[in-house]
Amino acid sequence: MHLSDLLHQPRVAVALVALLASAVTWHAARRSCDGGAPARYLLAASMLALAGLAIVGVLAPVIAYSLTCLGLATGYLVALVREERARARRYAALTPRPPIEPVPAIWIGVALLSTVALIPYASAGSTAFAAAIVGLCALAMATIAWRIATAPTQITGDNPQLERRHERTLRTVKIGLTSIVTVGSIAVFLSFTGAPAAPFGGLGHVSGGDVFWVWDGLLVWVFGYWIARSVTVRRRAAP
C-alpha cells in the first residue's frame, strides 16, 4: 500500500490530526508562563492517546476526531481563562475602542457560517453525535474569538500609543488563527465523513472540499492582513 493510500484512510487522517494537535498543545505548554502548563500537558497527552486509539481502530474515526476537536477547544478555553485572570492585574487603556473591528468580525462570521455545513450530519445517523461535538466546539471557538476581539485593550508599558498598536495586531492574529482552526476543523470532518443522513436540500451537498476553499481563502486573508498591519506598525514606530 502506498503512502497516498494510507493518507486517504480516515483513521490515519484522524490520527495525524490528533498528533498535530497534541504537538501544538505540548509546545504551548512548554512556552506557558501563566500557570496553565499542567492542563495543557494533560490535553496534549489525551490527544496523543486519541491518535493511538484511532490508528489501531479502537475508536471510530469520527469519534476520535470529535474528541480531538473537544481537546482543542478546551485548550483555547484554558488560554482564555488564564488571559482573563491576568487582565484583571493589568492597566487598561482609557481611550474608547470600538467593540470589534470590521475585518476580524467578518472572520468570526465566516467561522460561524461554516458550522451550518454540519447540520445534516448532526440531524441523524451514525455521525450525529460526533458532528454535534464538532459543531459545539466550533461555536465555542468562535465565541472565544469574539471575546478576544471585544476584550479591553491592555497597556502595561511606557509608550501607550505604540503598545496599543502592537496589542491590536496581536489581538487580530489571535482572532484570525482561531477562525482558521475553526473552519479547518469542520473541513477535515466533512472530508472523511460519508454522505449525511438527511439531505437538507443543497446544504447536504456541501463537501469538505467546498469548506477547504473557504479555509484557503481565510488563510490567505488572515496572513495577508497580518503582514500588512505589521508593516504599518513598524513604519509608525520608526523614528
CSV table of C-alpha atoms in Angstrom, one decimal:
chain,number,residue,atom,x,y,z
A,1,MET,CA,0.0,0.0,0.0
A,2,HIS,CA,1.3,3.4,-1.0
A,3,LEU,CA,1.7,6.4,1.4
A,4,SER,CA,-1.0,8.3,-0.5
A,5,ASP,CA,-3.5,5.4,0.0
A,6,LEU,CA,-2.8,5.4,3.8
A,7,LEU,CA,-3.4,9.2,4.0
A,8,HIS,CA,-6.8,8.8,2.4
A,9,GLN,CA,-7.9,6.3,5.1
A,10,PRO,CA,-10.0,8.2,7.8
A,11,ARG,CA,-8.3,6.5,10.7
A,12,VAL,CA,-4.8,7.6,9.5
A,13,ALA,CA,-6.0,11.1,8.7
A,14,VAL,CA,-7.6,11.5,12.1
A,15,ALA,CA,-4.5,10.1,13.9
A,16,LEU,CA,-2.3,12.6,12.1
A,17,VAL,CA,-4.7,15.5,13.0
A,18,ALA,CA,-4.6,14.3,16.7
A,19,LEU,CA,-0.8,14.1,16.6
A,20,LEU,CA,-0.6,17.6,15.2
A,21,ALA,CA,-3.0,18.9,17.8
A,22,SER,CA,-1.0,17.1,20.6
A,23,ALA,CA,2.3,18.6,19.3
A,24,VAL,CA,0.9,22.1,19.2
A,25,THR,CA,-0.7,21.8,22.6
A,26,TRP,CA,2.6,20.4,24.1
A,27,HIS,CA,4.6,23.2,22.6
A,28,ALA,CA,2.1,25.8,24.1
A,29,ALA,CA,2.5,24.1,27.4
A,30,ARG,CA,6.3,24.3,27.3
A,31,ARG,CA,6.1,28.0,26.4
A,32,SER,CA,3.5,28.7,29.0
A,33,CYS,CA,4.2,31.1,31.8
A,34,ASP,CA,0.7,31.7,33.1
A,35,GLY,CA,0.3,28.6,35.2
A,36,GLY,CA,-1.7,26.7,32.7
A,37,ALA,CA,1.0,24.3,31.7
A,38,PRO,CA,-0.3,21.2,33.6
A,39,ALA,CA,-3.7,21.5,32.0
A,40,ARG,CA,-2.1,21.8,28.5
A,41,TYR,CA,0.2,18.9,29.1
A,42,LEU,CA,-2.8,16.8,30.1
A,43,LEU,CA,-4.7,17.8,26.9
A,44,ALA,CA,-1.6,17.0,24.8
A,45,ALA,CA,-1.3,13.5,26.3
A,46,SER,CA,-5.1,12.9,25.8
A,47,MET,CA,-4.9,13.8,22.1
A,48,LEU,CA,-1.8,11.6,21.7
A,49,ALA,CA,-3.8,8.8,23.2
A,50,LEU,CA,-6.7,9.5,20.8
A,51,ALA,CA,-4.2,9.3,17.9
A,52,GLY,CA,-3.2,5.8,19.1
A,53,LEU,CA,-6.7,4.7,19.6
A,54,ALA,CA,-7.7,5.9,16.2
A,55,ILE,CA,-4.9,4.3,14.3
A,56,VAL,CA,-5.4,0.8,15.9
A,57,GLY,CA,-9.2,1.0,15.3
A,58,VAL,CA,-10.4,1.1,18.9
A,59,LEU,CA,-12.2,4.3,18.3
A,60,ALA,CA,-14.2,5.2,15.2
A,61,PRO,CA,-12.5,8.0,13.2
A,62,VAL,CA,-15.5,10.4,13.6
A,63,ILE,CA,-15.5,9.8,17.4
A,64,ALA,CA,-11.7,10.2,17.8
A,65,TYR,CA,-11.8,13.4,15.6
A,66,SER,CA,-14.7,14.9,17.6
A,67,LEU,CA,-12.9,14.3,20.8
A,68,THR,CA,-9.7,15.9,19.3
A,69,CYS,CA,-11.8,18.9,18.5
A,70,LEU,CA,-13.1,18.9,22.0
A,71,GLY,CA,-9.5,18.9,23.3
A,72,LEU,CA,-8.5,21.8,21.1
A,73,ALA,CA,-11.5,23.8,22.2
A,74,THR,CA,-10.7,23.1,25.8
A,75,GLY,CA,-7.1,24.3,25.2
A,76,TYR,CA,-8.4,27.5,23.8
A,77,LEU,CA,-10.7,27.9,26.8
A,78,VAL,CA,-7.9,27.3,29.2
A,79,ALA,CA,-5.8,30.0,27.5
A,80,LEU,CA,-8.8,32.4,27.6
A,81,VAL,CA,-9.4,31.9,31.3
A,82,ARG,CA,-5.7,32.5,32.1
A,83,GLU,CA,-5.8,35.6,30.0
A,84,GLU,CA,-8.9,36.9,31.7
A,85,ARG,CA,-7.3,36.4,35.1
A,86,ALA,CA,-4.1,38.1,34.0
A,87,ARG,CA,-6.2,41.0,32.5
A,88,ALA,CA,-7.5,41.9,36.0
A,89,ARG,CA,-4.0,42.7,37.1
A,90,ARG,CA,-3.1,44.9,34.2
A,91,TYR,CA,-3.8,48.5,33.3
A,92,ALA,CA,-6.4,49.1,30.6
A,93,ALA,CA,-6.2,52.0,28.1
A,94,LEU,CA,-8.5,54.9,29.0
A,95,THR,CA,-9.3,55.7,25.3
A,96,PRO,CA,-12.5,54.2,23.9
A,97,ARG,CA,-12.2,51.4,21.4
A,98,PRO,CA,-14.9,50.0,19.0
A,99,PRO,CA,-16.5,46.8,20.3
A,100,ILE,CA,-15.0,44.9,17.4
A,101,GLU,CA,-13.1,45.8,14.2
A,102,PRO,CA,-14.8,45.0,10.9
A,103,VAL,CA,-12.3,42.6,9.4
A,104,PRO,CA,-11.9,40.3,12.4
A,105,ALA,CA,-15.7,40.4,12.8
A,106,ILE,CA,-16.0,39.0,9.2
A,107,TRP,CA,-13.5,36.2,10.0
A,108,ILE,CA,-15.6,35.2,13.0
A,109,GLY,CA,-18.7,35.4,10.9
A,110,VAL,CA,-17.1,33.0,8.3
A,111,ALA,CA,-16.3,30.6,11.1
A,112,LEU,CA,-19.8,30.7,12.4
A,113,LEU,CA,-21.3,30.3,8.9
A,114,SER,CA,-19.1,27.2,8.3
A,115,THR,CA,-20.8,25.4,11.2
A,116,VAL,CA,-24.0,25.3,9.1
A,117,ALA,CA,-22.4,22.6,6.9
A,118,LEU,CA,-22.6,20.2,9.9
A,119,ILE,CA,-26.3,20.4,10.4
A,120,PRO,CA,-27.2,17.5,8.0
A,121,TYR,CA,-24.6,15.3,9.8
A,122,ALA,CA,-25.9,16.2,13.2
A,123,SER,CA,-29.5,15.5,12.4
A,124,ALA,CA,-29.4,11.7,12.4
A,125,GLY,CA,-27.4,8.7,11.7
A,126,SER,CA,-24.1,7.4,13.0
A,127,THR,CA,-22.4,10.8,12.6
A,128,ALA,CA,-24.9,12.7,14.7
A,129,PHE,CA,-23.0,12.6,18.0
A,130,ALA,CA,-19.6,13.3,16.5
A,131,ALA,CA,-21.0,16.1,14.3
A,132,ALA,CA,-22.7,17.7,17.3
A,133,ILE,CA,-19.5,17.7,19.3
A,134,VAL,CA,-17.5,19.2,16.4
A,135,GLY,CA,-20.2,21.8,15.9
A,136,LEU,CA,-20.4,22.8,19.5
A,137,CYS,CA,-16.6,23.0,19.7
A,138,ALA,CA,-16.6,25.3,16.6
A,139,LEU,CA,-19.2,27.5,18.2
A,140,ALA,CA,-17.2,27.6,21.4
A,141,MET,CA,-14.1,28.7,19.5
A,142,ALA,CA,-15.9,31.3,17.6
A,143,THR,CA,-17.2,32.6,20.9
A,144,ILE,CA,-13.7,32.7,22.2
A,145,ALA,CA,-12.6,34.6,19.1
A,146,TRP,CA,-15.4,37.1,19.8
A,147,ARG,CA,-14.2,37.6,23.4
A,148,ILE,CA,-10.7,38.2,22.2
A,149,ALA,CA,-11.9,40.8,19.8
A,150,THR,CA,-14.0,42.6,22.4
A,151,ALA,CA,-11.8,42.4,25.4
A,152,PRO,CA,-10.4,45.7,26.9
A,153,THR,CA,-7.2,47.0,25.4
A,154,GLN,CA,-4.2,46.3,27.7
A,155,ILE,CA,-1.4,48.8,28.3
A,156,THR,CA,1.5,47.9,30.5
A,157,GLY,CA,4.5,49.9,29.2
A,158,ASP,CA,5.7,53.5,29.0
A,159,ASN,CA,4.6,54.0,25.4
A,160,PRO,CA,0.8,53.7,25.3
A,161,GLN,CA,0.4,54.6,21.7
A,162,LEU,CA,2.9,52.1,20.3
A,163,GLU,CA,1.9,49.4,22.7
A,164,ARG,CA,-1.8,49.9,21.7
A,165,ARG,CA,-0.8,49.3,18.0
A,166,HIS,CA,1.1,46.1,18.9
A,167,GLU,CA,-1.7,44.9,21.1
A,168,ARG,CA,-4.2,45.5,18.3
A,169,THR,CA,-2.0,43.5,15.9
A,170,LEU,CA,-1.6,40.6,18.3
A,171,ARG,CA,-5.3,40.5,19.0
A,172,THR,CA,-6.1,40.4,15.3
A,173,VAL,CA,-3.6,37.5,14.8
A,174,LYS,CA,-5.3,35.5,17.7
A,175,ILE,CA,-8.8,36.1,16.2
A,176,GLY,CA,-7.6,35.1,12.7
A,177,LEU,CA,-5.8,31.9,13.8
A,178,THR,CA,-8.8,30.9,15.9
A,179,SER,CA,-11.1,31.4,12.9
A,180,ILE,CA,-8.8,29.4,10.7
A,181,VAL,CA,-8.7,26.5,13.1
A,182,THR,CA,-12.5,26.6,13.5
A,183,VAL,CA,-13.1,26.4,9.7
A,184,GLY,CA,-10.4,23.8,9.2
A,185,SER,CA,-11.8,21.5,11.9
A,186,ILE,CA,-15.1,21.5,10.0
A,187,ALA,CA,-13.5,20.9,6.6
A,188,VAL,CA,-11.5,18.0,7.9
A,189,PHE,CA,-14.5,16.4,9.5
A,190,LEU,CA,-16.5,16.6,6.2
A,191,SER,CA,-13.6,15.3,4.2
A,192,PHE,CA,-13.6,11.9,5.7
A,193,THR,CA,-17.3,11.5,6.7
A,194,GLY,CA,-19.8,9.9,4.4
A,195,ALA,CA,-23.0,11.4,3.0
A,196,PRO,CA,-25.3,12.9,5.6
A,197,ALA,CA,-28.4,11.0,6.8
A,198,ALA,CA,-30.7,13.8,5.6
A,199,PRO,CA,-30.0,15.9,2.5
A,200,PHE,CA,-31.4,19.2,3.8
A,201,GLY,CA,-31.7,20.5,0.3
A,202,GLY,CA,-28.5,21.9,-1.1
A,203,LEU,CA,-26.9,22.0,2.3
A,204,GLY,CA,-26.3,18.3,2.3
A,205,HIS,CA,-24.2,18.6,-0.8
A,206,VAL,CA,-21.6,20.8,0.8
A,207,SER,CA,-18.4,18.8,0.9
A,208,GLY,CA,-15.1,19.0,2.7
A,209,GLY,CA,-13.5,20.3,-0.5
A,210,ASP,CA,-16.0,23.2,-0.5
A,211,VAL,CA,-15.2,24.2,3.0
A,212,PHE,CA,-11.5,23.8,2.3
A,213,TRP,CA,-11.8,26.5,-0.4
A,214,VAL,CA,-13.2,28.8,2.3
A,215,TRP,CA,-10.4,27.8,4.6
A,216,ASP,CA,-7.8,28.6,1.9
A,217,GLY,CA,-9.3,32.0,1.3
A,218,LEU,CA,-9.4,32.8,5.0
A,219,LEU,CA,-5.9,31.6,5.5
A,220,VAL,CA,-4.6,33.9,2.8
A,221,TRP,CA,-6.7,36.8,4.0
A,222,VAL,CA,-5.6,36.5,7.7
A,223,PHE,CA,-1.9,36.3,7.0
A,224,GLY,CA,-2.0,39.0,4.3
A,225,TYR,CA,-3.8,41.3,6.7
A,226,TRP,CA,-1.4,40.4,9.5
A,227,ILE,CA,1.6,41.2,7.3
A,228,ALA,CA,0.2,44.5,6.1
A,229,ARG,CA,-0.7,45.6,9.6
A,230,SER,CA,2.7,44.6,11.0
A,231,VAL,CA,4.4,46.6,8.3
A,232,THR,CA,2.2,49.6,9.1
A,233,VAL,CA,3.0,49.3,12.8
A,234,ARG,CA,6.8,49.2,12.2
A,235,ARG,CA,6.6,52.2,9.9
A,236,ARG,CA,4.8,54.2,12.5
A,237,ALA,CA,7.2,53.1,15.2
A,238,ALA,CA,10.2,54.2,13.2
A,239,PRO,CA,11.8,57.5,14.4
